[in-house]
PDB file of C-alpha atoms in Angstrom:
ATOM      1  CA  UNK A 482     124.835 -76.384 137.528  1.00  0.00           C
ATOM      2  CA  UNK A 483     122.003 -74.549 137.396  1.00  0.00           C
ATOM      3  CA  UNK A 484     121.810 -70.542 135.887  1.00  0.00           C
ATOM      4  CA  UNK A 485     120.880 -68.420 138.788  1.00  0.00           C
ATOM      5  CA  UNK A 486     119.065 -64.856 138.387  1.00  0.00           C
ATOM      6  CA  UNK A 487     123.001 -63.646 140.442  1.00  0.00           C
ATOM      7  CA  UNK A 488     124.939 -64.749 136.948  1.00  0.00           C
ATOM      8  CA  UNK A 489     122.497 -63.896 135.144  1.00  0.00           C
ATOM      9  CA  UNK A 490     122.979 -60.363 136.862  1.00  0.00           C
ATOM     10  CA  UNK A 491     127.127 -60.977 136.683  1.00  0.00           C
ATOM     11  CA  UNK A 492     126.322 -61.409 132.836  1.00  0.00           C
ATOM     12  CA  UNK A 493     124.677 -58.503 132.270  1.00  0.00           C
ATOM     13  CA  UNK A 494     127.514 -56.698 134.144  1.00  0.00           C
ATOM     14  CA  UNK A 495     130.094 -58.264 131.726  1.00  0.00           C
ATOM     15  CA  UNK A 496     131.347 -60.383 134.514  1.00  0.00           C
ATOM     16  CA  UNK A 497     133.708 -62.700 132.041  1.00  0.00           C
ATOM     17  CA  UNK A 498     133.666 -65.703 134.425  1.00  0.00           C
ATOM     18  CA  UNK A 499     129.825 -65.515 134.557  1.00  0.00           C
ATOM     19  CA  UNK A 500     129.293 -65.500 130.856  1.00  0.00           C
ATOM     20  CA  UNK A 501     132.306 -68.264 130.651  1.00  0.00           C
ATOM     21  CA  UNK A 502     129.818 -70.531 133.087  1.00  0.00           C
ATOM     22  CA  UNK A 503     126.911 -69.535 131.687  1.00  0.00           C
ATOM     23  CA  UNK A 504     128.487 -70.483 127.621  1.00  0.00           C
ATOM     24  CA  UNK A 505     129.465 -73.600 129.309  1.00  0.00           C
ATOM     25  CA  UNK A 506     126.197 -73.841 130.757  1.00  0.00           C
ATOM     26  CA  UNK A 507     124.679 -73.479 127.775  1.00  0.00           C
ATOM     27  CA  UNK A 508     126.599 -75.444 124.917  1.00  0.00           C
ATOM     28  CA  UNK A 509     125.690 -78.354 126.528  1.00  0.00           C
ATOM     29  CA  UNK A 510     121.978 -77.469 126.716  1.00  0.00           C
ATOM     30  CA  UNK A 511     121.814 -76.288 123.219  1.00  0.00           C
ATOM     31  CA  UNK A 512     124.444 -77.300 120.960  1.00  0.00           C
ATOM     32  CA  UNK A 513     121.978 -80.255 120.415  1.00  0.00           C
ATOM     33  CA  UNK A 514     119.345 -78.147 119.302  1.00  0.00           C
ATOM     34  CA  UNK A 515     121.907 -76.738 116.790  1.00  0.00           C
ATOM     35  CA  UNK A 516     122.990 -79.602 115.580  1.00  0.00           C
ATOM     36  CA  UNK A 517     119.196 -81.133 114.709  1.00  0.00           C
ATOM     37  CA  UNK A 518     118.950 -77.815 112.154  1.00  0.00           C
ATOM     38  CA  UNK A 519     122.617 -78.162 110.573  1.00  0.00           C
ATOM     39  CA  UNK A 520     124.375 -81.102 108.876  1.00  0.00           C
ATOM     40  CA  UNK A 521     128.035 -80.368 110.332  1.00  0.00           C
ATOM     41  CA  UNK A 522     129.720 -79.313 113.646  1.00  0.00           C
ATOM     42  CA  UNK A 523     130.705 -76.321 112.085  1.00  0.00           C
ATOM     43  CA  UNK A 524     127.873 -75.051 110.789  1.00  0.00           C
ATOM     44  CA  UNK A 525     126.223 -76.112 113.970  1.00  0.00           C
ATOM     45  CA  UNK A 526     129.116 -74.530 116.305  1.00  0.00           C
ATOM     46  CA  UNK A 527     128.667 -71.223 114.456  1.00  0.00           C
ATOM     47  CA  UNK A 528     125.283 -71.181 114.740  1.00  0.00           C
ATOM     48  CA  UNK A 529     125.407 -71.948 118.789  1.00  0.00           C
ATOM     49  CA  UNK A 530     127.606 -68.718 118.552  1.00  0.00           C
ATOM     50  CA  UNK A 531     125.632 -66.548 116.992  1.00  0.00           C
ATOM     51  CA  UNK A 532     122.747 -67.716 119.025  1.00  0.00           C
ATOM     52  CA  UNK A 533     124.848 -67.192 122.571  1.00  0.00           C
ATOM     53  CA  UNK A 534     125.244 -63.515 121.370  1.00  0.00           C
ATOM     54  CA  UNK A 535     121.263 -63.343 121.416  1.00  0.00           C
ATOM     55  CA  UNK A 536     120.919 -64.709 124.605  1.00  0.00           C
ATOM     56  CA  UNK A 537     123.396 -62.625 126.239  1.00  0.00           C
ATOM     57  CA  UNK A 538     122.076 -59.355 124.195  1.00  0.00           C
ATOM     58  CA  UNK A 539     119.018 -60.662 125.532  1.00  0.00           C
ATOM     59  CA  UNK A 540     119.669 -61.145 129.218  1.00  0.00           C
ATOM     60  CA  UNK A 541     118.277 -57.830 130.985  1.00  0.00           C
ATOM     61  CA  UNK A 542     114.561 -59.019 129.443  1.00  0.00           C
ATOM     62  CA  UNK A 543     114.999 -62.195 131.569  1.00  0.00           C
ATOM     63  CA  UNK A 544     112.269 -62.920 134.440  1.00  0.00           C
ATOM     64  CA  UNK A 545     113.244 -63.892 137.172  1.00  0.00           C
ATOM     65  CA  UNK A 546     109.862 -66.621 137.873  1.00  0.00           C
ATOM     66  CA  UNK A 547     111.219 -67.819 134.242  1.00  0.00           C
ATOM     67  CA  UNK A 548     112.702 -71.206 133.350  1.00  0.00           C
ATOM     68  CA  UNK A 549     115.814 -69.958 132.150  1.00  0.00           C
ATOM     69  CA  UNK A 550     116.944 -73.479 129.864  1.00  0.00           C
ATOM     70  CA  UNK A 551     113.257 -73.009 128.386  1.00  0.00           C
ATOM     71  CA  UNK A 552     113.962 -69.364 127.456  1.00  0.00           C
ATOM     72  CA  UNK A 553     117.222 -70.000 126.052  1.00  0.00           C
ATOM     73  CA  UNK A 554     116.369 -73.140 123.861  1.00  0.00           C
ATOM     74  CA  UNK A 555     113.273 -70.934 122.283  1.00  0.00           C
ATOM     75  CA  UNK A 556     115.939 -68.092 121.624  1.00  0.00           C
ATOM     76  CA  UNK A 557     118.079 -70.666 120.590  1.00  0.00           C
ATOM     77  CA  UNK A 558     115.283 -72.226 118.244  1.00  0.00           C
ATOM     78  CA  UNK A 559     114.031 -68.544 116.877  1.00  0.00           C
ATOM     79  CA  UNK A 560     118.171 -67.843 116.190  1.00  0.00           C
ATOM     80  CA  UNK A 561     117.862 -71.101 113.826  1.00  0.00           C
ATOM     81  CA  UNK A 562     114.933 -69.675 112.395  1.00  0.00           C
ATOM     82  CA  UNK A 563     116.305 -66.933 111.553  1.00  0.00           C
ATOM     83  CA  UNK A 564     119.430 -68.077 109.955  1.00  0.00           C
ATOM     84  CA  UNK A 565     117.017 -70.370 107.598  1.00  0.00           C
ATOM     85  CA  UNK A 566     115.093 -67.509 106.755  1.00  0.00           C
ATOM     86  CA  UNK A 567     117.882 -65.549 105.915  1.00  0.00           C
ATOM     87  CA  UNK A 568     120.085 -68.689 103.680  1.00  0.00           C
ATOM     88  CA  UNK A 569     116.694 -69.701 102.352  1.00  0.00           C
ATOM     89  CA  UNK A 570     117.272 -67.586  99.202  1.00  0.00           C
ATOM     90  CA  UNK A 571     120.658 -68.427  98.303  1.00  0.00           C
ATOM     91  CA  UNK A 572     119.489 -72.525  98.801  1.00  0.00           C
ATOM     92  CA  UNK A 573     116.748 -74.361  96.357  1.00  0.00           C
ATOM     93  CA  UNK A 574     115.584 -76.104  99.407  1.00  0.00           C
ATOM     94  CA  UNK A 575     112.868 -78.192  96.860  1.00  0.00           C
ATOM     95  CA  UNK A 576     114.031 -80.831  94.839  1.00  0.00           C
ATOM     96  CA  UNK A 577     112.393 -82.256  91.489  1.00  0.00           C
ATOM     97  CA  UNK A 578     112.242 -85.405  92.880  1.00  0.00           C
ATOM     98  CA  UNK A 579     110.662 -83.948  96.406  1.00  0.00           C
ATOM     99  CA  UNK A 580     107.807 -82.753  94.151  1.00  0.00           C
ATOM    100  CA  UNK A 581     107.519 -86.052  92.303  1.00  0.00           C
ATOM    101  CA  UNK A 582     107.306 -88.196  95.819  1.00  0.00           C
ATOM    102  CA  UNK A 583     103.389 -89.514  95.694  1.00  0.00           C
ATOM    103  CA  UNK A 584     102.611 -88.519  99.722  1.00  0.00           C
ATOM    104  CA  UNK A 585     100.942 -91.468 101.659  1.00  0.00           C
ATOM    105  CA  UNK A 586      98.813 -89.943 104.039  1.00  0.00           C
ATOM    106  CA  UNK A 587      97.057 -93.358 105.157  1.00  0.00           C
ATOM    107  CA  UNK A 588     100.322 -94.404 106.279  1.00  0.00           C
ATOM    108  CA  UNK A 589     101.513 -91.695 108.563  1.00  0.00           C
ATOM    109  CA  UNK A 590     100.110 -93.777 111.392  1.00  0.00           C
ATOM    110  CA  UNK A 591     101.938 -97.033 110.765  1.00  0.00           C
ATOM    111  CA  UNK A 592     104.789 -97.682 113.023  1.00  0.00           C
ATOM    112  CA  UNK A 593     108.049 -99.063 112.483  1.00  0.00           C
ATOM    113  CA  UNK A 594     109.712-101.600 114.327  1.00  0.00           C
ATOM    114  CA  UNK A 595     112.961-100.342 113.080  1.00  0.00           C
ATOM    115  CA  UNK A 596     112.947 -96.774 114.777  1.00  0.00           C
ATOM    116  CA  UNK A 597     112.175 -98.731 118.138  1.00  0.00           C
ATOM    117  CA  UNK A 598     115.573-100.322 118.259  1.00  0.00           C
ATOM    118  CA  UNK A 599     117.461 -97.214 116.825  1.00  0.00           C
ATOM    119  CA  UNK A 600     118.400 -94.631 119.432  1.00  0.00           C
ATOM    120  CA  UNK A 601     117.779 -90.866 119.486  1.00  0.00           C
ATOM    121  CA  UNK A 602     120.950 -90.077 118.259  1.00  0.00           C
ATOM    122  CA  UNK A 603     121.098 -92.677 114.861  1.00  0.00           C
ATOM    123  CA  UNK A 604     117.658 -91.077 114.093  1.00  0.00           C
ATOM    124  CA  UNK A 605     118.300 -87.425 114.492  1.00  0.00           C
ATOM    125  CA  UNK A 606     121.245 -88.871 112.176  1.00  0.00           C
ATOM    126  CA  UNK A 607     118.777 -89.862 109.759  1.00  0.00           C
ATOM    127  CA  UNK A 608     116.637 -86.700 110.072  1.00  0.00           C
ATOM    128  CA  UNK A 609     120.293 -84.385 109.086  1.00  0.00           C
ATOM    129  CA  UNK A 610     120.204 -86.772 105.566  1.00  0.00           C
ATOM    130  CA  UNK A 611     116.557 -85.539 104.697  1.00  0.00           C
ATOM    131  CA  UNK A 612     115.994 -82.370 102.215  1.00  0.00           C
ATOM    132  CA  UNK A 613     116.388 -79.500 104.331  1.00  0.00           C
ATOM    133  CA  UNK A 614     113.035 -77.878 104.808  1.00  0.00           C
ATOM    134  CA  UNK A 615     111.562 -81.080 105.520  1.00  0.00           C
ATOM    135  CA  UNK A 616     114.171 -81.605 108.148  1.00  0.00           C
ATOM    136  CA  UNK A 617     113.542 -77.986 109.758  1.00  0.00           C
ATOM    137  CA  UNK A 618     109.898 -78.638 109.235  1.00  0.00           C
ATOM    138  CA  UNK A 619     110.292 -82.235 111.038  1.00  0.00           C
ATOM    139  CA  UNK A 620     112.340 -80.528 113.901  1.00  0.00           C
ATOM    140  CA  UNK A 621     109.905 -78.140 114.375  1.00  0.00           C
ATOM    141  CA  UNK A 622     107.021 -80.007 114.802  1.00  0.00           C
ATOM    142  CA  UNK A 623     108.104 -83.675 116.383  1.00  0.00           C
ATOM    143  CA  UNK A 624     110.959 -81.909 118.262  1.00  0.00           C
ATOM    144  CA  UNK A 625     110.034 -78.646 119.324  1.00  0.00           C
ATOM    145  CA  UNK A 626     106.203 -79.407 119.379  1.00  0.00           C
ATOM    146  CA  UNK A 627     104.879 -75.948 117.192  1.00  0.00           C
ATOM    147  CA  UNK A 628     101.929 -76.380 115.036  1.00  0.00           C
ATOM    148  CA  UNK A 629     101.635 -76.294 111.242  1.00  0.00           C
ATOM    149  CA  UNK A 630     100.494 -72.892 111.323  1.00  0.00           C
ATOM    150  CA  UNK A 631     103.395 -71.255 113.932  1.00  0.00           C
ATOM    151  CA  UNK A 632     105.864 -73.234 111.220  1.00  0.00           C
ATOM    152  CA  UNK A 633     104.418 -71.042 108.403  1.00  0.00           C
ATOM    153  CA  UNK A 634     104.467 -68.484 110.080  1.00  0.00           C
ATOM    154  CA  UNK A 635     108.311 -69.000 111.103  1.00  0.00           C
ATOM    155  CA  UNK A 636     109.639 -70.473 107.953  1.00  0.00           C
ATOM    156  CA  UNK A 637     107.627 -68.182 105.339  1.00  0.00           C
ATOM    157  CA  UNK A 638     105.576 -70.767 103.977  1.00  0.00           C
ATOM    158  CA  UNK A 639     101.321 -71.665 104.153  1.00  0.00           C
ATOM    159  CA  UNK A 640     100.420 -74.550 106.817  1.00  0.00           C
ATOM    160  CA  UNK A 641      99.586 -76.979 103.664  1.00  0.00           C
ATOM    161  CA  UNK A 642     103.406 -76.373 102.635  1.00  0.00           C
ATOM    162  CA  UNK A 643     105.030 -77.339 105.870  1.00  0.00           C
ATOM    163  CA  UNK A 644     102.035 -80.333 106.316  1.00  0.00           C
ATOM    164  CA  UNK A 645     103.845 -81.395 103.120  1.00  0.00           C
ATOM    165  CA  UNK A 646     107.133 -81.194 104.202  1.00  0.00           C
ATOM    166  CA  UNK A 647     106.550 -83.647 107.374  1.00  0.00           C
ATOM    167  CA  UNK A 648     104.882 -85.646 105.627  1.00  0.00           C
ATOM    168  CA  UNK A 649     107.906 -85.773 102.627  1.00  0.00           C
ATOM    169  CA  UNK A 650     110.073 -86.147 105.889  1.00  0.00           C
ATOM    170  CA  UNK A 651     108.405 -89.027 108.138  1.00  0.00           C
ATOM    171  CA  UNK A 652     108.042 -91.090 104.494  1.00  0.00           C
ATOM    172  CA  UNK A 653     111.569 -90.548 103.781  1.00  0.00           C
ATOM    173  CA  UNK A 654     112.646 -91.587 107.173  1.00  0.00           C
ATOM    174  CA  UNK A 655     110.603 -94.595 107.311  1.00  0.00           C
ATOM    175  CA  UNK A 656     112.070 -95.660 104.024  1.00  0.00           C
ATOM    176  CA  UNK A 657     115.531 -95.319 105.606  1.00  0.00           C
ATOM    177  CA  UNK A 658     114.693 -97.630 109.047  1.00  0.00           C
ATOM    178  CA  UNK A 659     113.290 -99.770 106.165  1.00  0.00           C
ATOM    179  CA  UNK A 660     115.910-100.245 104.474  1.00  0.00           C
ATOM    180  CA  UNK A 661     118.178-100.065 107.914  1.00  0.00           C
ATOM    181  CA  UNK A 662     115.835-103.312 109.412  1.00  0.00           C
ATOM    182  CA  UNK A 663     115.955-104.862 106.049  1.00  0.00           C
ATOM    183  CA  UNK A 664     120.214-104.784 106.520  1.00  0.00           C
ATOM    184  CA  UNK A 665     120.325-105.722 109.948  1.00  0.00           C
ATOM    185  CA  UNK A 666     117.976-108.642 109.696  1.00  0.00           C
ATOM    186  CA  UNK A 667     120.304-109.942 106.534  1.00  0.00           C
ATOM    187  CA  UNK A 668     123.428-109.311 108.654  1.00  0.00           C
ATOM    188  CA  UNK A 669     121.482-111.517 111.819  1.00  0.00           C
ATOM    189  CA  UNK A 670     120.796-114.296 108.962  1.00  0.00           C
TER     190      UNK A 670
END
């Protein structure tokens, strides 16, 4: 199923059944997206919510030449945003021991065999285990393709800061498939 510019219409008019469809529609689309920026289903579920309620607040400023799933996933993203903006004073979202990681940036371009035989899924996995920030920063930038300077810009912090931050997250990660290729070949043994 496909969102139409007529439910779109129906959902402006408060049509229940339309927004019903179009939640439906939806959850599946982006409850994904929520789930790369939160570490539990209910953190995740209430933040699909509150993000639904901006899309359908939303609605009337809807082309109709627009990709609808495209407009909703960056309303979606921009919701998640927000929400990090607004927890990110309550949170220390910097470790001591971030700070004290030595960054390799000779290595960034070294692949790993052990991410090629993990899925998606057992990665994004992975990514919800790293410090926060880096895994917003991460999601931002390998997921949802902005630059170091629109992730500044979004998440309050200078392009060197989230340049850090991926690279704090992609060193991380690769010392988890390490260590997950490292188990697996002992278990094959």
């Amino acid at each position: 199923m496909s969102i139409t510019p007529d439910i779109i219409q129906k959902c402006i008019s408060d049509d229940r059944k339309a927004i019903n469809m179009m939640y439906e529609h939806c959850f599946h689309l982006l409850m994904p997206v929520c789930f790369r920026y939160n570490n539990n289903e209910e953190d995740a579920r209430a933040s699909y919510n509150a993000g639904f309620i901006k899309i359908l607040k939303a609605l009337n400023k809807v082309d109709d030449n627009v990709n609808f799933n495209a407009w909703a996933k960056r309303v979606m993203v921009n919701n998640l945003i927000d929400e990090y903006r607004k927890n990110k004073r309550y949170t220390s979202h910097i470790t001591k021991s971030d700070n004290e990681r030595e960054l390799d940036y000779y290595s960034e371009g070294n692949e790993n065999h052990a991410e090629s035989n993990l899925g998606y899924e057992n990665i994004m996995k992975l990514v919800q285990e790293l410090p926060k920030v880096s895994a917003h920063v991460f999601n931002l930038y390998v997921i949802e393709g902005y630059s170091h300077k629109e992730i500044g810009e979004k998440l309050d912090m200078s392009e060197g800061t989230s340049k850090w931050h991926l690279s704090t997250a992609r060193k991380l990660l690769r010392e988890k498939l390490e260590r997950l290729e490292n188990r697996n070949q002992r278990m094959v043994i």
